[in-house]
Amino acid sequence: MIDKTVSLVLGSGGARGLAHIGVIHWLEDNGFKIKSISGCSMGALVGGIYAAGKLDDYEQWVSVLQKKDIFTLLDLSWGKSGLVKGDKIINTLVQLVGDIRIEDLPVSFTAVTVDISCEKEVWIETGKLFDAIRASISLPLFFTPFEHNGAMYIDGGVLNPVPIAPTFGDVTDMTIAVTLDGEARAVKKVTPHKSIPEETGFQLQEKISSFITRFSQKKKAKAPSRDWGAYDIVSHAFEAMQSTIARQKLAAYPPDYIIEIARNACGTLEFDRAPEMIELGYERAGKALAKLLD
């Protein structure tokens, strides 16, 4: 088995970021030790939960989410600054993972976000883990900006979708970056290399229902009726921008190894495809890093 330490950079890209889970599993299965994580948006969420030692719990939870569960977890704001407040999602994850501070994590962790007032990239390396994650995942127009310590934060992918710079001072054997803006590929189904036991899946579904009941209104939640056409256009424009910035960042600050997830692997909100995305990450990691096993 390989015995190498890794600085892991996890990029932004919505539900495609679930592929980060598969990448982490591949590294662990092959003897790599992750000493540092720098994450942006979904990369910050997955990386932070891994650093807290709760990735397996999160994987089981997200792997049984259905579309109706996703919509119910969206606390719509209908405000001018964003469609979703994000409190339900964050409160649910805090209950699942725990209310942890970054400085208490066993793995070095940095969440990258953007201070919209100052128009600058910000690295969050202290404080409450889920405050940092909420700041980093604040996708413009979708999530409302996150107000923290007098600043307004939006998704780190606006300025740095693959945040390699926070790892420059690390003392590790290699830096591995995962970008979710890879070249579009023909979509193919992948079969998960491991499955959740039927009994566990049922228990987790009940757990999700319990969370949703706790944070939902008494009225039965309905899928949003607003016309999402305009949002889809903005989303595609944002992804095109991220893809361009990601290529520039990777060219300017090349990591030792890059794992690419195709930008058309799944939609931004298709979290119901978690098992497929996790397996895709595992598969892509195996192909990109195969020579390290020789």
PDB file of C-alpha atoms in Angstrom:
ATOM      1  CA  MET A   1       0.000   0.000   0.000  1.00  0.00           C
ATOM      2  CA  ILE A   2       1.064   3.588  -0.724  1.00  0.00           C
ATOM      3  CA  ASP A   3       2.013   5.644   2.333  1.00  0.00           C
ATOM      4  CA  LYS A   4       1.916   9.235   1.089  1.00  0.00           C
ATOM      5  CA  THR A   5       0.491  12.417   2.589  1.00  0.00           C
ATOM      6  CA  VAL A   6      -1.831  14.555   0.495  1.00  0.00           C
ATOM      7  CA  SER A   7      -3.023  18.142   0.331  1.00  0.00           C
ATOM      8  CA  LEU A   8      -6.462  17.762  -1.244  1.00  0.00           C
ATOM      9  CA  VAL A   9      -8.124  20.593  -3.168  1.00  0.00           C
ATOM     10  CA  LEU A  10     -11.868  20.159  -3.742  1.00  0.00           C
ATOM     11  CA  GLY A  11     -13.555  22.384  -6.319  1.00  0.00           C
ATOM     12  CA  SER A  12     -17.038  23.854  -6.667  1.00  0.00           C
ATOM     13  CA  GLY A  13     -19.839  22.545  -8.883  1.00  0.00           C
ATOM     14  CA  GLY A  14     -23.090  21.786  -7.050  1.00  0.00           C
ATOM     15  CA  ALA A  15     -24.229  18.166  -6.924  1.00  0.00           C
ATOM     16  CA  ARG A  16     -21.211  17.117  -9.003  1.00  0.00           C
ATOM     17  CA  GLY A  17     -19.282  17.775  -5.813  1.00  0.00           C
ATOM     18  CA  LEU A  18     -20.610  14.496  -4.448  1.00  0.00           C
ATOM     19  CA  ALA A  19     -17.884  12.973  -6.633  1.00  0.00           C
ATOM     20  CA  HIS A  20     -15.435  14.312  -4.021  1.00  0.00           C
ATOM     21  CA  ILE A  21     -16.681  11.571  -1.692  1.00  0.00           C
ATOM     22  CA  GLY A  22     -15.625   8.907  -4.189  1.00  0.00           C
ATOM     23  CA  VAL A  23     -12.211  10.534  -4.641  1.00  0.00           C
ATOM     24  CA  ILE A  24     -11.646  10.518  -0.878  1.00  0.00           C
ATOM     25  CA  HIS A  25     -12.652   6.853  -0.655  1.00  0.00           C
ATOM     26  CA  TRP A  26     -10.218   5.935  -3.435  1.00  0.00           C
ATOM     27  CA  LEU A  27      -7.367   7.735  -1.683  1.00  0.00           C
ATOM     28  CA  GLU A  28      -8.131   6.025   1.616  1.00  0.00           C
ATOM     29  CA  ASP A  29      -8.557   2.603  -0.001  1.00  0.00           C
ATOM     30  CA  ASN A  30      -5.098   2.941  -1.547  1.00  0.00           C
ATOM     31  CA  GLY A  31      -3.227   4.081   1.537  1.00  0.00           C
ATOM     32  CA  PHE A  32      -2.995   7.851   1.002  1.00  0.00           C
ATOM     33  CA  LYS A  33      -3.280  10.026   4.103  1.00  0.00           C
ATOM     34  CA  ILE A  34      -5.146  13.331   3.655  1.00  0.00           C
ATOM     35  CA  LYS A  35      -3.432  15.901   5.868  1.00  0.00           C
ATOM     36  CA  SER A  36      -4.944  19.080   4.478  1.00  0.00           C
ATOM     37  CA  ILE A  37      -8.115  20.107   2.656  1.00  0.00           C
ATOM     38  CA  SER A  38      -8.866  23.319   0.797  1.00  0.00           C
ATOM     39  CA  GLY A  39     -12.436  23.463  -0.447  1.00  0.00           C
ATOM     40  CA  CYS A  40     -14.770  25.770  -2.285  1.00  0.00           C
ATOM     41  CA  SER A  41     -18.581  25.557  -2.259  1.00  0.00           C
ATOM     42  CA  MET A  42     -19.539  21.854  -2.438  1.00  0.00           C
ATOM     43  CA  GLY A  43     -15.854  21.062  -2.033  1.00  0.00           C
ATOM     44  CA  ALA A  44     -15.876  22.943   1.268  1.00  0.00           C
ATOM     45  CA  LEU A  45     -18.970  21.051   2.395  1.00  0.00           C
ATOM     46  CA  VAL A  46     -17.635  17.573   1.592  1.00  0.00           C
ATOM     47  CA  GLY A  47     -14.115  18.441   2.743  1.00  0.00           C
ATOM     48  CA  GLY A  48     -15.302  19.933   6.016  1.00  0.00           C
ATOM     49  CA  ILE A  49     -17.500  16.953   6.832  1.00  0.00           C
ATOM     50  CA  TYR A  50     -14.611  14.601   6.022  1.00  0.00           C
ATOM     51  CA  ALA A  51     -12.265  16.616   8.262  1.00  0.00           C
ATOM     52  CA  ALA A  52     -14.861  16.252  11.049  1.00  0.00           C
ATOM     53  CA  GLY A  53     -14.754  12.458  10.657  1.00  0.00           C
ATOM     54  CA  LYS A  54     -18.395  12.231   9.592  1.00  0.00           C
ATOM     55  CA  LEU A  55     -18.141  11.561   5.850  1.00  0.00           C
ATOM     56  CA  ASP A  56     -19.624   8.051   6.084  1.00  0.00           C
ATOM     57  CA  ASP A  57     -22.653   9.405   7.952  1.00  0.00           C
ATOM     58  CA  TYR A  58     -23.142  12.142   5.369  1.00  0.00           C
ATOM     59  CA  GLU A  59     -22.701   9.693   2.488  1.00  0.00           C
ATOM     60  CA  GLN A  60     -25.366   7.379   3.862  1.00  0.00           C
ATOM     61  CA  TRP A  61     -27.685  10.337   4.444  1.00  0.00           C
ATOM     62  CA  VAL A  62     -27.292  11.919   1.006  1.00  0.00           C
ATOM     63  CA  SER A  63     -27.424   8.549  -0.789  1.00  0.00           C
ATOM     64  CA  VAL A  64     -31.077   8.041   0.118  1.00  0.00           C
ATOM     65  CA  LEU A  65     -32.261  11.582  -0.597  1.00  0.00           C
ATOM     66  CA  GLN A  66     -35.100  11.812  -3.077  1.00  0.00           C
ATOM     67  CA  LYS A  67     -36.193  14.823  -5.142  1.00  0.00           C
ATOM     68  CA  LYS A  68     -39.069  15.581  -2.786  1.00  0.00           C
ATOM     69  CA  ASP A  69     -36.667  15.645   0.173  1.00  0.00           C
ATOM     70  CA  ILE A  70     -34.407  18.105  -1.614  1.00  0.00           C
ATOM     71  CA  PHE A  71     -37.242  20.519  -2.371  1.00  0.00           C
ATOM     72  CA  THR A  72     -38.515  20.287   1.193  1.00  0.00           C
ATOM     73  CA  LEU A  73     -35.092  21.261   2.554  1.00  0.00           C
ATOM     74  CA  LEU A  74     -35.121  24.462   0.509  1.00  0.00           C
ATOM     75  CA  ASP A  75     -36.389  27.277   2.750  1.00  0.00           C
ATOM     76  CA  LEU A  76     -37.438  29.695   0.041  1.00  0.00           C
ATOM     77  CA  SER A  77     -36.817  33.356   0.755  1.00  0.00           C
ATOM     78  CA  TRP A  78     -38.289  34.932  -2.395  1.00  0.00           C
ATOM     79  CA  GLY A  79     -36.130  37.911  -1.516  1.00  0.00           C
ATOM     80  CA  LYS A  80     -34.131  39.998  -3.941  1.00  0.00           C
ATOM     81  CA  SER A  81     -30.784  38.547  -2.848  1.00  0.00           C
ATOM     82  CA  GLY A  82     -31.515  34.838  -3.387  1.00  0.00           C
ATOM     83  CA  LEU A  83     -34.143  32.116  -3.678  1.00  0.00           C
ATOM     84  CA  VAL A  84     -33.068  30.023  -0.670  1.00  0.00           C
ATOM     85  CA  LYS A  85     -32.062  31.069   2.856  1.00  0.00           C
ATOM     86  CA  GLY A  86     -30.153  27.844   3.530  1.00  0.00           C
ATOM     87  CA  ASP A  87     -30.981  27.584   7.242  1.00  0.00           C
ATOM     88  CA  LYS A  88     -32.774  24.243   6.917  1.00  0.00           C
ATOM     89  CA  ILE A  89     -29.918  22.602   5.057  1.00  0.00           C
ATOM     90  CA  ILE A  90     -27.250  23.873   7.450  1.00  0.00           C
ATOM     91  CA  ASN A  91     -29.278  23.039  10.587  1.00  0.00           C
ATOM     92  CA  THR A  92     -29.879  19.543   9.234  1.00  0.00           C
ATOM     93  CA  LEU A  93     -26.162  19.017   8.602  1.00  0.00           C
ATOM     94  CA  VAL A  94     -25.238  20.386  12.038  1.00  0.00           C
ATOM     95  CA  GLN A  95     -27.551  17.803  13.592  1.00  0.00           C
ATOM     96  CA  LEU A  96     -25.988  15.073  11.471  1.00  0.00           C
ATOM     97  CA  VAL A  97     -22.331  16.076  11.939  1.00  0.00           C
ATOM     98  CA  GLY A  98     -22.230  18.200  15.096  1.00  0.00           C
ATOM     99  CA  ASP A  99     -21.502  21.860  15.842  1.00  0.00           C
ATOM    100  CA  ILE A 100     -17.715  21.760  15.404  1.00  0.00           C
ATOM    101  CA  ARG A 101     -15.038  24.447  15.242  1.00  0.00           C
ATOM    102  CA  ILE A 102     -12.459  24.354  12.451  1.00  0.00           C
ATOM    103  CA  GLU A 103      -9.512  24.701  14.841  1.00  0.00           C
ATOM    104  CA  ASP A 104     -10.630  21.488  16.601  1.00  0.00           C
ATOM    105  CA  LEU A 105     -10.587  19.383  13.429  1.00  0.00           C
ATOM    106  CA  PRO A 106      -7.913  16.649  13.151  1.00  0.00           C
ATOM    107  CA  VAL A 107      -7.292  17.653   9.509  1.00  0.00           C
ATOM    108  CA  SER A 108      -6.177  21.126   8.403  1.00  0.00           C
ATOM    109  CA  PHE A 109      -9.155  22.748   6.657  1.00  0.00           C
ATOM    110  CA  THR A 110      -9.752  25.932   4.671  1.00  0.00           C
ATOM    111  CA  ALA A 111     -13.094  27.049   3.226  1.00  0.00           C
ATOM    112  CA  VAL A 112     -12.831  29.580   0.422  1.00  0.00           C
ATOM    113  CA  THR A 113     -15.512  32.226  -0.016  1.00  0.00           C
ATOM    114  CA  VAL A 114     -15.859  35.749  -1.441  1.00  0.00           C
ATOM    115  CA  ASP A 115     -16.536  38.963   0.470  1.00  0.00           C
ATOM    116  CA  ILE A 116     -18.911  40.617  -1.990  1.00  0.00           C
ATOM    117  CA  SER A 117     -18.531  44.090  -0.452  1.00  0.00           C
ATOM    118  CA  CYS A 118     -14.740  44.108  -0.757  1.00  0.00           C
ATOM    119  CA  GLU A 119     -14.749  41.971  -3.924  1.00  0.00           C
ATOM    120  CA  LYS A 120     -12.018  39.726  -2.585  1.00  0.00           C
ATOM    121  CA  GLU A 121     -11.347  36.052  -1.936  1.00  0.00           C
ATOM    122  CA  VAL A 122     -11.441  35.076   1.746  1.00  0.00           C
ATOM    123  CA  TRP A 123      -9.990  31.967   3.407  1.00  0.00           C
ATOM    124  CA  ILE A 124     -11.838  30.820   6.531  1.00  0.00           C
ATOM    125  CA  GLU A 125      -9.611  28.693   8.764  1.00  0.00           C
ATOM    126  CA  THR A 126     -11.126  29.291  12.213  1.00  0.00           C
ATOM    127  CA  GLY A 127     -14.566  29.489  13.773  1.00  0.00           C
ATOM    128  CA  LYS A 128     -17.652  27.338  13.389  1.00  0.00           C
ATOM    129  CA  LEU A 129     -17.283  24.774  10.614  1.00  0.00           C
ATOM    130  CA  PHE A 130     -20.790  25.224   9.249  1.00  0.00           C
ATOM    131  CA  ASP A 131     -20.532  29.015   9.256  1.00  0.00           C
ATOM    132  CA  ALA A 132     -17.534  28.585   6.958  1.00  0.00           C
ATOM    133  CA  ILE A 133     -19.382  26.065   4.791  1.00  0.00           C
ATOM    134  CA  ARG A 134     -22.494  28.243   4.551  1.00  0.00           C
ATOM    135  CA  ALA A 135     -20.350  31.188   3.458  1.00  0.00           C
ATOM    136  CA  SER A 136     -18.591  29.091   0.838  1.00  0.00           C
ATOM    137  CA  ILE A 137     -21.735  27.535  -0.720  1.00  0.00           C
ATOM    138  CA  SER A 138     -23.649  30.808  -1.194  1.00  0.00           C
ATOM    139  CA  LEU A 139     -24.287  30.380  -4.910  1.00  0.00           C
ATOM    140  CA  PRO A 140     -25.391  33.785  -6.260  1.00  0.00           C
ATOM    141  CA  LEU A 141     -29.141  34.150  -6.886  1.00  0.00           C
ATOM    142  CA  PHE A 142     -29.793  30.671  -5.465  1.00  0.00           C
ATOM    143  CA  PHE A 143     -28.648  31.076  -1.841  1.00  0.00           C
ATOM    144  CA  THR A 144     -28.925  34.395  -0.072  1.00  0.00           C
ATOM    145  CA  PRO A 145     -25.482  35.816   0.828  1.00  0.00           C
ATOM    146  CA  PHE A 146     -24.222  34.769   4.257  1.00  0.00           C
ATOM    147  CA  GLU A 147     -23.730  37.615   6.712  1.00  0.00           C
ATOM    148  CA  HIS A 148     -20.951  36.937   9.200  1.00  0.00           C
ATOM    149  CA  ASN A 149     -18.886  39.297  11.388  1.00  0.00           C
ATOM    150  CA  GLY A 150     -20.154  42.295   9.453  1.00  0.00           C
ATOM    151  CA  ALA A 151     -19.278  40.919   6.007  1.00  0.00           C
ATOM    152  CA  MET A 152     -21.488  39.485   3.246  1.00  0.00           C
ATOM    153  CA  TYR A 153     -20.154  36.276   1.717  1.00  0.00           C
ATOM    154  CA  ILE A 154     -21.019  34.529  -1.550  1.00  0.00           C
ATOM    155  CA  ASP A 155     -19.840  31.323  -3.239  1.00  0.00           C
ATOM    156  CA  GLY A 156     -16.058  31.045  -3.428  1.00  0.00           C
ATOM    157  CA  GLY A 157     -16.369  29.715  -6.965  1.00  0.00           C
ATOM    158  CA  VAL A 158     -17.022  33.266  -8.149  1.00  0.00           C
ATOM    159  CA  LEU A 159     -13.294  34.011  -7.871  1.00  0.00           C
ATOM    160  CA  ASN A 160     -11.583  30.673  -7.216  1.00  0.00           C
ATOM    161  CA  PRO A 161     -13.437  27.449  -8.100  1.00  0.00           C
ATOM    162  CA  VAL A 162     -10.315  25.290  -7.512  1.00  0.00           C
ATOM    163  CA  PRO A 163      -8.587  26.834  -4.451  1.00  0.00           C
ATOM    164  CA  ILE A 164      -5.013  25.557  -4.634  1.00  0.00           C
ATOM    165  CA  ALA A 165      -3.283  28.567  -3.030  1.00  0.00           C
ATOM    166  CA  PRO A 166      -4.282  27.709   0.584  1.00  0.00           C
ATOM    167  CA  THR A 167      -2.170  24.526   0.301  1.00  0.00           C
ATOM    168  CA  PHE A 168       1.069  26.289  -0.687  1.00  0.00           C
ATOM    169  CA  GLY A 169       2.447  26.199   2.859  1.00  0.00           C
ATOM    170  CA  ASP A 170       1.583  22.542   3.468  1.00  0.00           C
ATOM    171  CA  VAL A 171       4.294  20.012   4.229  1.00  0.00           C
ATOM    172  CA  THR A 172       2.891  17.000   2.353  1.00  0.00           C
ATOM    173  CA  ASP A 173       4.123  14.632  -0.335  1.00  0.00           C
ATOM    174  CA  MET A 174       1.752  15.876  -3.020  1.00  0.00           C
ATOM    175  CA  THR A 175      -1.135  18.158  -3.895  1.00  0.00           C
ATOM    176  CA  ILE A 176      -4.145  16.623  -5.648  1.00  0.00           C
ATOM    177  CA  ALA A 177      -6.848  18.881  -7.073  1.00  0.00           C
ATOM    178  CA  VAL A 178     -10.355  17.809  -8.065  1.00  0.00           C
ATOM    179  CA  THR A 179     -12.051  20.069 -10.596  1.00  0.00           C
ATOM    180  CA  LEU A 180     -15.754  19.696 -11.382  1.00  0.00           C
ATOM    181  CA  ASP A 181     -15.467  21.699 -14.591  1.00  0.00           C
ATOM    182  CA  GLY A 182     -13.827  19.033 -16.747  1.00  0.00           C
ATOM    183  CA  GLU A 183     -14.492  18.580 -20.434  1.00  0.00           C
ATOM    184  CA  ALA A 184     -18.047  17.452 -21.203  1.00  0.00           C
ATOM    185  CA  ARG A 185     -18.286  13.719 -21.846  1.00  0.00           C
ATOM    186  CA  ALA A 186     -20.836  11.262 -23.129  1.00  0.00           C
ATOM    187  CA  VAL A 187     -22.993  10.465 -20.116  1.00  0.00           C
ATOM    188  CA  LYS A 188     -22.893   6.850 -18.994  1.00  0.00           C
ATOM    189  CA  LYS A 189     -24.312   5.100 -15.984  1.00  0.00           C
ATOM    190  CA  VAL A 190     -21.868   3.822 -13.369  1.00  0.00           C
ATOM    191  CA  THR A 191     -22.688   1.146 -10.827  1.00  0.00           C
ATOM    192  CA  PRO A 192     -21.696   1.899  -7.223  1.00  0.00           C
ATOM    193  CA  HIS A 193     -18.876  -0.362  -5.995  1.00  0.00           C
ATOM    194  CA  LYS A 194     -20.565  -0.528  -2.613  1.00  0.00           C
ATOM    195  CA  SER A 195     -24.207  -0.272  -1.636  1.00  0.00           C
ATOM    196  CA  ILE A 196     -26.132   0.775   1.442  1.00  0.00           C
ATOM    197  CA  PRO A 197     -27.838  -2.189   3.156  1.00  0.00           C
ATOM    198  CA  GLU A 198     -31.583  -2.151   2.639  1.00  0.00           C
ATOM    199  CA  GLU A 199     -32.278  -1.932   6.375  1.00  0.00           C
ATOM    200  CA  THR A 200     -29.828   0.952   6.803  1.00  0.00           C
ATOM    201  CA  GLY A 201     -31.326   2.780   3.845  1.00  0.00           C
ATOM    202  CA  PHE A 202     -34.792   2.477   5.360  1.00  0.00           C
ATOM    203  CA  GLN A 203     -33.529   3.769   8.722  1.00  0.00           C
ATOM    204  CA  LEU A 204     -31.778   6.692   7.050  1.00  0.00           C
ATOM    205  CA  GLN A 205     -34.895   7.571   5.070  1.00  0.00           C
ATOM    206  CA  GLU A 206     -36.786   7.722   8.367  1.00  0.00           C
ATOM    207  CA  LYS A 207     -34.005   9.917   9.785  1.00  0.00           C
ATOM    208  CA  ILE A 208     -34.306  12.292   6.841  1.00  0.00           C
ATOM    209  CA  SER A 209     -38.067  12.456   7.288  1.00  0.00           C
ATOM    210  CA  SER A 210     -37.512  13.289  10.954  1.00  0.00           C
ATOM    211  CA  PHE A 211     -35.130  16.117  10.051  1.00  0.00           C
ATOM    212  CA  ILE A 212     -37.519  17.466   7.446  1.00  0.00           C
ATOM    213  CA  THR A 213     -40.465  17.351   9.866  1.00  0.00           C
ATOM    214  CA  ARG A 214     -38.468  19.282  12.419  1.00  0.00           C
ATOM    215  CA  PHE A 215     -37.446  22.098  10.100  1.00  0.00           C
ATOM    216  CA  SER A 216     -40.508  22.266   7.850  1.00  0.00           C
ATOM    217  CA  GLN A 217     -43.726  24.211   8.351  1.00  0.00           C
ATOM    218  CA  LYS A 218     -46.784  22.251   9.454  1.00  0.00           C
ATOM    219  CA  LYS A 219     -48.201  22.752   6.004  1.00  0.00           C
ATOM    220  CA  LYS A 220     -47.129  20.147   3.493  1.00  0.00           C
ATOM    221  CA  ALA A 221     -44.247  21.498   1.434  1.00  0.00           C
ATOM    222  CA  LYS A 222     -44.687  21.874  -2.289  1.00  0.00           C
ATOM    223  CA  ALA A 223     -42.117  22.060  -5.037  1.00  0.00           C
ATOM    224  CA  PRO A 224     -41.519  25.698  -5.983  1.00  0.00           C
ATOM    225  CA  SER A 225     -43.874  26.889  -8.672  1.00  0.00           C
ATOM    226  CA  ARG A 226     -41.697  29.775  -9.883  1.00  0.00           C
ATOM    227  CA  ASP A 227     -40.462  29.642 -13.454  1.00  0.00           C
ATOM    228  CA  TRP A 228     -36.895  28.329 -13.182  1.00  0.00           C
ATOM    229  CA  GLY A 229     -35.993  29.139 -16.798  1.00  0.00           C
ATOM    230  CA  ALA A 230     -34.177  32.361 -15.914  1.00  0.00           C
ATOM    231  CA  TYR A 231     -32.286  30.650 -13.098  1.00  0.00           C
ATOM    232  CA  ASP A 232     -31.180  27.874 -15.445  1.00  0.00           C
ATOM    233  CA  ILE A 233     -29.690  30.455 -17.789  1.00  0.00           C
ATOM    234  CA  VAL A 234     -27.853  32.187 -14.948  1.00  0.00           C
ATOM    235  CA  SER A 235     -26.646  28.811 -13.646  1.00  0.00           C
ATOM    236  CA  HIS A 236     -25.188  27.845 -17.018  1.00  0.00           C
ATOM    237  CA  ALA A 237     -23.546  31.254 -17.328  1.00  0.00           C
ATOM    238  CA  PHE A 238     -22.028  30.899 -13.858  1.00  0.00           C
ATOM    239  CA  GLU A 239     -20.703  27.434 -14.688  1.00  0.00           C
ATOM    240  CA  ALA A 240     -19.161  28.708 -17.925  1.00  0.00           C
ATOM    241  CA  MET A 241     -17.437  31.456 -15.936  1.00  0.00           C
ATOM    242  CA  GLN A 242     -16.232  28.968 -13.310  1.00  0.00           C
ATOM    243  CA  SER A 243     -14.887  26.637 -15.982  1.00  0.00           C
ATOM    244  CA  THR A 244     -12.805  29.438 -17.515  1.00  0.00           C
ATOM    245  CA  ILE A 245     -11.451  30.585 -14.139  1.00  0.00           C
ATOM    246  CA  ALA A 246     -10.678  26.987 -13.104  1.00  0.00           C
ATOM    247  CA  ARG A 247      -8.579  26.407 -16.220  1.00  0.00           C
ATOM    248  CA  GLN A 248      -6.672  29.629 -15.593  1.00  0.00           C
ATOM    249  CA  LYS A 249      -6.022  28.761 -11.935  1.00  0.00           C
ATOM    250  CA  LEU A 250      -4.846  25.241 -12.753  1.00  0.00           C
ATOM    251  CA  ALA A 251      -2.525  26.579 -15.456  1.00  0.00           C
ATOM    252  CA  ALA A 252      -1.089  29.267 -13.181  1.00  0.00           C
ATOM    253  CA  TYR A 253      -0.719  27.056 -10.091  1.00  0.00           C
ATOM    254  CA  PRO A 254      -0.575  23.453 -11.327  1.00  0.00           C
ATOM    255  CA  PRO A 255      -1.003  20.822  -8.614  1.00  0.00           C
ATOM    256  CA  ASP A 256       0.920  17.564  -8.757  1.00  0.00           C
ATOM    257  CA  TYR A 257      -2.167  15.690  -9.960  1.00  0.00           C
ATOM    258  CA  ILE A 258      -5.570  16.721 -11.311  1.00  0.00           C
ATOM    259  CA  ILE A 259      -8.771  14.674 -11.212  1.00  0.00           C
ATOM    260  CA  GLU A 260     -11.415  15.973 -13.625  1.00  0.00           C
ATOM    261  CA  ILE A 261     -15.161  15.444 -13.305  1.00  0.00           C
ATOM    262  CA  ALA A 262     -17.063  16.309 -16.484  1.00  0.00           C
ATOM    263  CA  ARG A 263     -19.100  19.501 -16.156  1.00  0.00           C
ATOM    264  CA  ASN A 264     -22.133  17.718 -17.638  1.00  0.00           C
ATOM    265  CA  ALA A 265     -21.960  14.752 -15.235  1.00  0.00           C
ATOM    266  CA  CYS A 266     -25.120  15.968 -13.473  1.00  0.00           C
ATOM    267  CA  GLY A 267     -27.125  19.111 -12.814  1.00  0.00           C
ATOM    268  CA  THR A 268     -26.368  21.562 -10.025  1.00  0.00           C
ATOM    269  CA  LEU A 269     -29.298  20.382  -7.857  1.00  0.00           C
ATOM    270  CA  GLU A 270     -29.400  16.674  -8.761  1.00  0.00           C
ATOM    271  CA  PHE A 271     -28.451  15.489  -5.286  1.00  0.00           C
ATOM    272  CA  ASP A 272     -30.734  12.497  -5.749  1.00  0.00           C
ATOM    273  CA  ARG A 273     -27.981  11.066  -7.989  1.00  0.00           C
ATOM    274  CA  ALA A 274     -25.512  10.803  -5.100  1.00  0.00           C
ATOM    275  CA  PRO A 275     -24.530   7.099  -5.455  1.00  0.00           C
ATOM    276  CA  GLU A 276     -23.810   7.618  -9.157  1.00  0.00           C
ATOM    277  CA  MET A 277     -21.687  10.725  -8.558  1.00  0.00           C
ATOM    278  CA  ILE A 278     -19.770   9.102  -5.698  1.00  0.00           C
ATOM    279  CA  GLU A 279     -18.898   6.146  -7.897  1.00  0.00           C
ATOM    280  CA  LEU A 280     -17.895   8.481 -10.718  1.00  0.00           C
ATOM    281  CA  GLY A 281     -15.443  10.205  -8.382  1.00  0.00           C
ATOM    282  CA  TYR A 282     -13.989   6.850  -7.344  1.00  0.00           C
ATOM    283  CA  GLU A 283     -13.602   5.804 -10.980  1.00  0.00           C
ATOM    284  CA  ARG A 284     -12.030   9.083 -12.133  1.00  0.00           C
ATOM    285  CA  ALA A 285      -9.595   9.078  -9.208  1.00  0.00           C
ATOM    286  CA  GLY A 286      -8.499   5.555 -10.116  1.00  0.00           C
ATOM    287  CA  LYS A 287      -7.788   6.561 -13.699  1.00  0.00           C
ATOM    288  CA  ALA A 288      -6.058   9.845 -12.887  1.00  0.00           C
ATOM    289  CA  LEU A 289      -3.836   8.423 -10.137  1.00  0.00           C
ATOM    290  CA  ALA A 290      -3.219   4.889 -11.430  1.00  0.00           C
ATOM    291  CA  LYS A 291       0.473   5.568 -12.073  1.00  0.00           C
ATOM    292  CA  LEU A 292       0.993   6.292  -8.378  1.00  0.00           C
ATOM    293  CA  LEU A 293       0.255   2.640  -7.661  1.00  0.00           C
ATOM    294  CA  ASP A 294       2.919   1.296 -10.039  1.00  0.00           C
TER     295      ASP A 294
END
